[in-house]
Amino acid sequence: MPDSTSTQPHQNAASSEEHWPAPTVRAPVSARIRLPGSKSVTNRALVLAALSEGTCLVRRPLLSRDSELMIDALRALGIEITQSASDEGQAPDLSITPAPLRGPATVDVGNAGTVMRFVPPMAALADGHVRFDGDPRSHERPVGELIGALRALGADIDDEGRGALPLTIHGTGSMRGGEVVLDASGSSQFVSALLLSGARFDEGVHVRHQGPPVPSQPHLDMTVEMLRAAGAEVTTQENSWKVEPGPLRVTEIIVEPDLSNAAPFLAAALVTKGEVTVQDWPEHTTQGGDALRGLFTRMGGEVSRSEEGDLTLRGTGAIHGITADLRDVGELTPTIAAVAALADSPSRLTGIEHLRRHETDRIAALATEINRLGGDVEELPDGLVIRPRPLHGGVFHSYDDHRMATSGAVIGLVVPGVEVENIVTTRKTIPDFPGLWAEVVS
């Protein structure tokens, strides 16, 4: 298996060489925005709808590269997915009609963690061979624990001993299932992947984790909540999740706005002493992005939520450093690090060793790029120490990582001359980030 713990950030040689001049503002920003739907909810909804017993309508989904890869993967397995009308300003609704899963098929995972992990358990239920491949970085991202777990549950997988992509699953139309032990410290998606398809296994699935703590607990909570809403019987204990065999029945899933994608926009208010309102912020949610309210309050912002469900962050002019364990909300790290680089005191961000195996080694990439602009960032085995220093302009490399690109945009708001390399990588989760960013900073 390729070494996924290298301290060198991954830079895809195929990245666009074009640089996007990050807008710099001279006055506080003031904006009201509506965010696209949650990638995490959308791709779980698509899987559950595909495994359900009848047609399901997924409302307000995210239509971005990651969700399009998921849609293409499900279609390759025989699922019918069509777009239907939606409210003005919203993404088209998706109608998913289940069908017997079948091969032969080829699935392009791109560099989407949800696709490379959620679809293989479905492929094990298919009748026929299903080949998985993707971007070069996908060959380096961890899936070995999931492969081992699927084999233990009855799947026939040919990965030529790599424990990584590319691989082929030889489906027989059913999966035995049962109990399996794995180490999910590399990604909570290993557990979610097995749970999402587990109700369709002959014996259901009982997943037990052994190893360091599992990161991104809110994403596991999201999986469990969505399964229960689809009619699955799910029981959970510490480091243990069990889904009983049985049918899934779901006719409609409404996708929440992607709260993690709110991070750069709320950060814009914080670092410019401005005000940004995000519409339709849910009162109760399993999304990890909801932690932004507390994190940005600690860093100097003032946060309020209206009775109508709009969340507003106001910058006070103060930007404070923070000491935080971000294990459960690692996807917020790039934005928190960007704000910390502009703060009035040092920050220490820990609990995020798993970020070394995301779209890139985010820990190494953040240290490299902030230091390239004159910062003082030290890598820890599981995090970062950020000591604010005056920053200057320069190229901020994205490493084909959407959250790296948006963190460069945040720094560019107050540091003239920042150019973000390959800004189009933000299409992974935000269909038009530059356009939405222009609305906020204009």
XYZ file of C-alpha atoms in Angstrom:
442
model
C 0.000 0.000 0.000
C 1.394 3.462 -0.844
C 2.751 5.440 2.072
C -0.053 7.778 3.118
C 1.779 9.350 6.038
C 4.350 11.344 4.106
C 4.892 14.839 5.440
C 5.149 16.169 1.883
C 1.902 17.587 0.507
C 0.637 15.995 -2.663
C 0.715 18.157 -5.788
C -0.980 16.684 -8.827
C 1.116 17.336 -11.891
C -2.074 17.711 -13.895
C -3.227 20.712 -11.877
C -4.176 23.857 -13.728
C -1.321 26.339 -13.815
C -3.726 29.267 -13.886
C -3.670 31.553 -10.863
C -6.754 33.308 -9.532
C -6.071 36.776 -8.061
C -7.762 36.587 -4.677
C -9.841 39.749 -4.139
C -8.574 42.079 -1.415
C -11.083 44.341 0.314
C -10.545 47.786 1.810
C -13.807 47.891 3.772
C -15.799 45.437 5.878
C -17.731 42.901 3.814
C -21.511 42.788 4.085
C -23.426 39.985 2.440
C -26.339 37.587 2.672
C -25.816 34.223 0.963
C -27.532 30.924 0.311
C -25.141 27.971 0.342
C -25.361 24.930 -1.933
C -26.475 21.664 -0.369
C -24.290 19.479 1.827
C -22.008 17.082 -0.029
C -22.029 14.674 2.914
C -25.826 14.582 3.097
C -26.254 14.480 -0.695
C -24.006 11.480 -1.276
C -25.447 9.535 1.655
C -28.935 10.353 0.382
C -28.075 9.081 -3.094
C -26.789 5.769 -1.713
C -29.790 5.249 0.568
C -32.210 6.144 -2.224
C -30.487 3.695 -4.578
C -30.840 0.903 -1.991
C -34.426 1.763 -1.094
C -37.496 -0.186 -2.181
C -39.114 2.596 -4.192
C -38.472 5.858 -5.976
C -37.034 8.593 -3.781
C -36.837 12.337 -4.397
C -33.675 14.035 -3.136
C -34.473 17.720 -2.748
C -31.951 20.596 -2.840
C -28.967 18.303 -3.505
C -25.474 19.535 -4.116
C -24.569 19.234 -7.783
C -20.785 19.431 -7.848
C -17.943 17.190 -8.999
C -18.177 14.843 -5.999
C -21.942 14.376 -6.246
C -21.760 14.017 -10.029
C -19.176 11.248 -9.569
C -21.580 9.532 -7.162
C -24.483 9.889 -9.603
C -22.367 8.441 -12.416
C -21.276 5.551 -10.169
C -24.852 4.648 -9.268
C -25.966 4.871 -12.880
C -23.108 2.535 -13.831
C -24.595 0.010 -11.391
C -28.020 0.265 -13.040
C -29.778 2.920 -10.934
C -32.038 5.359 -12.781
C -31.459 8.992 -11.755
C -33.260 11.926 -13.355
C -33.428 15.643 -12.630
C -36.743 17.286 -11.900
C -37.946 20.834 -11.410
C -37.056 22.729 -8.248
C -37.555 26.130 -6.655
C -35.858 29.071 -8.326
C -32.288 29.485 -7.130
C -32.045 25.878 -5.934
C -30.317 22.920 -7.575
C -32.679 20.600 -9.497
C -34.202 17.830 -7.420
C -33.057 14.287 -8.178
C -35.439 11.356 -8.641
C -33.784 7.999 -7.883
C -35.447 4.773 -9.002
C -33.795 1.643 -7.578
C -33.025 -1.381 -9.742
C -31.102 -4.628 -9.271
C -27.431 -3.706 -8.989
C -25.451 -5.144 -11.884
C -22.111 -5.360 -13.613
C -19.953 -5.327 -15.555
C -19.347 -1.699 -14.679
C -16.527 0.776 -14.264
C -16.664 3.426 -11.537
C -14.543 6.582 -11.706
C -14.139 7.773 -8.112
C -12.165 10.881 -9.080
C -10.725 11.952 -5.735
C -14.021 11.695 -3.861
C -13.693 9.874 -0.552
C -17.420 9.165 -0.348
C -17.434 7.515 -3.781
C -14.303 5.417 -3.266
C -15.639 4.162 0.091
C -19.452 4.179 -0.057
C -19.848 2.483 -3.452
C -17.677 -0.677 -3.027
C -20.073 -2.224 -0.459
C -22.888 -1.621 -2.951
C -20.791 -3.196 -5.709
C -20.426 -6.290 -3.530
C -24.223 -6.605 -3.789
C -24.157 -6.343 -7.583
C -24.355 -9.236 -10.002
C -21.129 -8.906 -12.007
C -17.694 -7.333 -11.952
C -17.251 -3.696 -10.903
C -13.929 -1.939 -11.511
C -12.921 1.093 -9.391
C -10.289 3.646 -10.391
C -9.801 7.396 -10.111
C -7.416 10.311 -10.011
C -3.752 9.546 -9.178
C -4.291 10.783 -5.604
C -7.087 8.224 -5.123
C -4.447 5.472 -5.355
C -2.779 6.919 -2.247
C -5.835 7.467 -0.073
C -6.616 4.810 2.538
C -9.160 2.124 1.675
C -7.249 -0.948 2.890
C -9.281 -1.317 6.093
C -12.500 -1.195 4.090
C -11.212 -3.776 1.605
C -10.270 -6.109 4.432
C -13.636 -5.652 6.121
C -15.560 -6.365 2.926
C -13.569 -9.550 2.367
C -14.318 -10.657 5.914
C -18.024 -10.074 5.213
C -17.967 -12.211 2.069
C -16.840 -9.988 -0.827
C -14.494 -11.180 -3.581
C -12.062 -8.305 -4.257
C -9.030 -8.194 -6.551
C -6.647 -5.366 -5.663
C -3.430 -7.209 -6.614
C -2.299 -6.983 -2.992
C -2.155 -3.177 -2.925
C -4.806 -2.557 -0.297
C -5.650 0.446 -2.425
C -7.237 1.526 -5.704
C -7.512 0.477 -8.476
C -9.485 -2.655 -7.626
C -12.225 -4.917 -8.953
C -15.126 -6.369 -6.964
C -16.586 -9.603 -8.283
C -20.191 -9.388 -7.189
C -22.541 -12.356 -6.966
C -25.759 -10.482 -6.302
C -25.669 -10.794 -2.529
C -23.421 -10.356 0.522
C -23.293 -12.490 3.647
C -22.469 -9.665 6.081
C -22.188 -10.256 9.812
C -19.664 -8.975 12.338
C -16.351 -7.377 11.416
C -13.560 -5.608 13.297
C -11.562 -2.806 11.694
C -9.423 0.229 12.510
C -11.394 3.290 11.414
C -8.943 5.844 12.814
C -7.924 6.702 9.237
C -11.458 7.688 8.213
C -14.929 7.471 9.695
C -16.085 6.763 6.132
C -14.942 3.140 6.546
C -17.718 2.661 9.104
C -20.315 4.735 7.253
C -19.655 2.786 4.044
C -20.482 -0.544 5.679
C -23.493 0.786 7.571
C -25.113 2.396 4.514
C -25.285 -0.906 2.626
C -25.495 -3.147 5.700
C -29.280 -3.483 5.778
C -29.064 -5.197 2.384
C -26.537 -7.811 3.580
C -28.039 -11.213 4.381
C -26.983 -10.981 8.044
C -26.888 -7.207 8.290
C -23.627 -5.802 9.593
C -22.033 -5.274 12.990
C -18.958 -3.033 12.787
C -16.566 -2.827 15.713
C -13.674 -0.375 15.783
C -10.339 -1.193 17.378
C -7.583 1.406 17.332
C -7.036 5.118 17.976
C -10.164 7.290 18.195
C -12.330 7.510 15.095
C -12.288 11.053 13.637
C -15.278 13.034 12.378
C -17.877 11.695 14.812
C -20.570 14.053 13.429
C -20.359 12.259 10.080
C -21.044 8.924 11.793
C -23.983 10.495 13.617
C -25.258 11.729 10.239
C -25.049 8.231 8.756
C -26.915 6.663 11.669
C -29.628 9.343 11.675
C -30.208 9.056 7.923
C -30.346 5.255 8.086
C -32.949 5.361 10.838
C -34.985 7.874 8.827
C -34.901 5.358 5.951
C -36.342 2.639 8.172
C -33.168 0.794 9.180
C -32.817 -0.656 12.662
C -29.514 0.708 13.975
C -27.985 0.248 17.405
C -24.819 1.972 18.555
C -22.449 1.663 21.464
C -18.972 3.056 21.960
C -16.889 1.924 18.959
C -19.696 -0.386 17.834
C -22.444 0.035 15.213
C -24.992 -2.571 14.162
C -27.509 -2.490 11.298
C -30.109 -5.259 11.162
C -30.984 -6.810 7.795
C -34.175 -5.472 6.277
C -35.672 -3.204 3.631
C -34.998 0.511 3.335
C -37.996 2.680 2.546
C -37.492 6.371 1.895
C -39.489 8.570 -0.476
C -38.000 12.012 0.123
C -34.765 13.411 1.555
C -34.250 17.171 1.937
C -30.581 18.167 1.857
C -29.395 20.817 4.303
C -27.027 23.617 3.236
C -23.378 22.582 3.516
C -22.303 24.153 6.798
C -18.630 23.267 6.335
C -18.699 25.346 3.161
C -19.901 28.277 5.240
C -16.442 28.460 6.810
C -14.679 30.770 4.321
C -17.704 33.070 4.039
C -18.099 33.484 7.802
C -14.322 33.900 8.035
C -14.611 36.764 5.564
C -16.749 38.660 8.080
C -14.373 37.846 10.927
C -11.161 38.996 9.217
C -12.632 42.166 7.654
C -14.732 43.353 10.617
C -17.741 42.759 8.424
C -21.048 40.897 8.527
C -22.140 37.799 6.628
C -25.500 36.068 6.935
C -26.003 32.457 5.846
C -29.629 31.616 5.106
C -31.428 28.486 6.347
C -28.946 27.441 9.029
C -30.604 24.403 10.661
C -31.462 24.639 14.341
C -30.519 20.989 14.876
C -28.022 19.175 12.666
C -25.413 16.425 12.661
C -23.147 18.416 10.341
C -19.714 19.144 11.772
C -19.809 22.605 10.235
C -22.209 23.691 12.974
C -19.124 23.914 15.211
C -18.163 27.086 13.341
C -20.495 29.028 15.623
C -18.448 28.247 18.711
C -15.020 28.244 17.052
C -15.420 31.640 15.414
C -16.936 33.112 18.584
C -13.782 32.055 20.429
C -11.703 33.660 17.682
C -13.396 37.044 18.092
C -16.657 36.939 16.157
C -20.202 37.578 17.317
C -22.680 34.956 16.127
C -26.481 35.074 16.181
C -29.305 33.037 14.626
C -32.666 34.561 13.761
C -36.074 32.991 14.302
C -36.235 32.501 10.532
C -33.118 30.346 10.663
C -30.539 32.771 9.288
C -27.125 32.736 10.950
C -25.079 35.942 11.057
C -21.442 36.413 12.001
C -20.163 39.896 12.775
C -16.481 40.679 12.953
C -15.535 42.778 15.954
C -12.119 43.834 14.713
C -10.415 41.347 17.030
C -9.049 38.084 15.658
C -7.812 35.787 18.412
C -5.707 32.661 18.251
C -7.250 29.430 19.446
C -6.284 26.122 21.014
C -8.613 23.469 19.703
C -8.896 19.726 19.161
C -10.479 19.495 15.703
C -10.667 15.683 15.477
C -14.430 15.719 14.972
C -14.425 18.660 12.529
C -11.188 18.245 10.621
C -12.707 19.622 7.404
C -12.816 23.060 9.075
C -9.057 23.084 9.692
C -7.897 24.895 6.524
C -10.186 27.860 7.188
C -9.412 27.942 10.909
C -5.696 27.889 10.046
C -6.096 30.762 7.574
C -7.852 32.896 10.199
C -5.272 31.891 12.810
C -2.495 33.154 10.541
C -4.149 36.603 10.733
C -4.807 36.543 14.484
C -3.306 38.524 17.363
C -1.966 35.479 19.223
C -0.721 31.943 18.448
C -2.969 28.962 17.745
C -2.544 25.250 18.312
C -4.758 22.911 16.269
C -4.570 19.204 17.131
C -6.382 15.889 16.707
C -6.158 16.066 12.911
C -3.501 13.526 11.942
C -6.079 11.950 9.616
C -5.937 15.078 7.426
C -2.608 13.839 6.071
C -4.643 11.327 4.035
C -7.311 13.619 2.601
C -7.285 15.221 -0.863
C -3.712 16.127 0.016
C -1.635 16.080 3.208
C -3.492 19.116 4.522
C -1.231 19.580 7.536
C 1.924 19.797 5.431
C 0.174 21.807 2.710
C -1.132 24.455 5.122
C 2.271 24.846 6.757
C 4.002 25.101 3.381
C 1.628 27.638 1.853
C 1.197 29.940 4.854
C 4.955 29.934 5.406
C 5.429 30.698 1.705
C 3.540 33.955 2.348
C 5.798 34.854 5.287
C 3.973 32.996 8.053
C 5.360 30.942 10.924
C 3.621 27.564 10.997
C 5.051 24.459 12.613
C 3.847 20.966 11.814
C 2.949 18.631 14.649
C 2.387 14.899 14.132
C -1.335 15.537 14.560
C -1.717 19.220 13.872
C -0.297 22.701 13.552
C 1.130 25.505 15.665
C 0.480 28.861 13.995
C 2.344 31.961 15.145
C 0.970 35.045 13.389
C 3.395 37.183 11.421
C 2.866 39.880 8.780
C 2.063 38.132 5.516
C 2.825 39.162 1.935
C 1.447 38.258 -1.451
C 2.422 35.254 -3.527
C 1.059 32.081 -5.067
C -1.007 29.914 -2.726
C -1.011 26.371 -4.112
C -4.219 24.357 -3.809
C -2.853 20.821 -4.335
C -6.126 20.042 -6.119
C -7.812 20.435 -2.707
C -10.963 22.542 -2.532
C -10.480 23.528 1.097
C -6.881 24.610 0.499
C -8.114 26.871 -2.300
C -10.785 28.540 -0.158
C -8.338 29.095 2.713
C -6.066 30.959 0.293
C -9.032 33.151 -0.648
C -9.588 34.049 3.025
C -5.978 35.174 3.458
C -6.175 37.131 0.208
C -9.029 39.252 1.600
C -6.574 41.191 3.777
C -3.194 40.355 2.199
C -2.770 42.009 -1.226
C -1.230 40.026 -4.042
C -2.327 36.485 -3.077
C -2.948 34.294 -6.129
C -4.670 30.938 -5.644
C -3.538 28.183 -7.971
C -6.303 26.110 -9.609
C -9.311 27.784 -7.999
C -11.583 25.572 -10.136
C -10.845 22.702 -7.741
C -13.450 24.317 -5.448
C -16.068 22.838 -7.792
C -15.622 19.633 -5.779
C -18.191 20.961 -3.289
C -19.165 24.494 -4.437
C -20.321 24.725 -8.053
C -19.241 28.376 -8.466
C -17.046 29.490 -5.596
C -15.471 32.478 -7.432
C -18.934 33.797 -8.305
C -20.288 33.375 -4.776
C -17.086 34.882 -3.326
C -17.466 37.902 -5.617
C -20.981 38.458 -4.250
C -19.604 38.533 -0.707
C -16.610 40.800 -1.280
C -18.120 43.217 -3.817
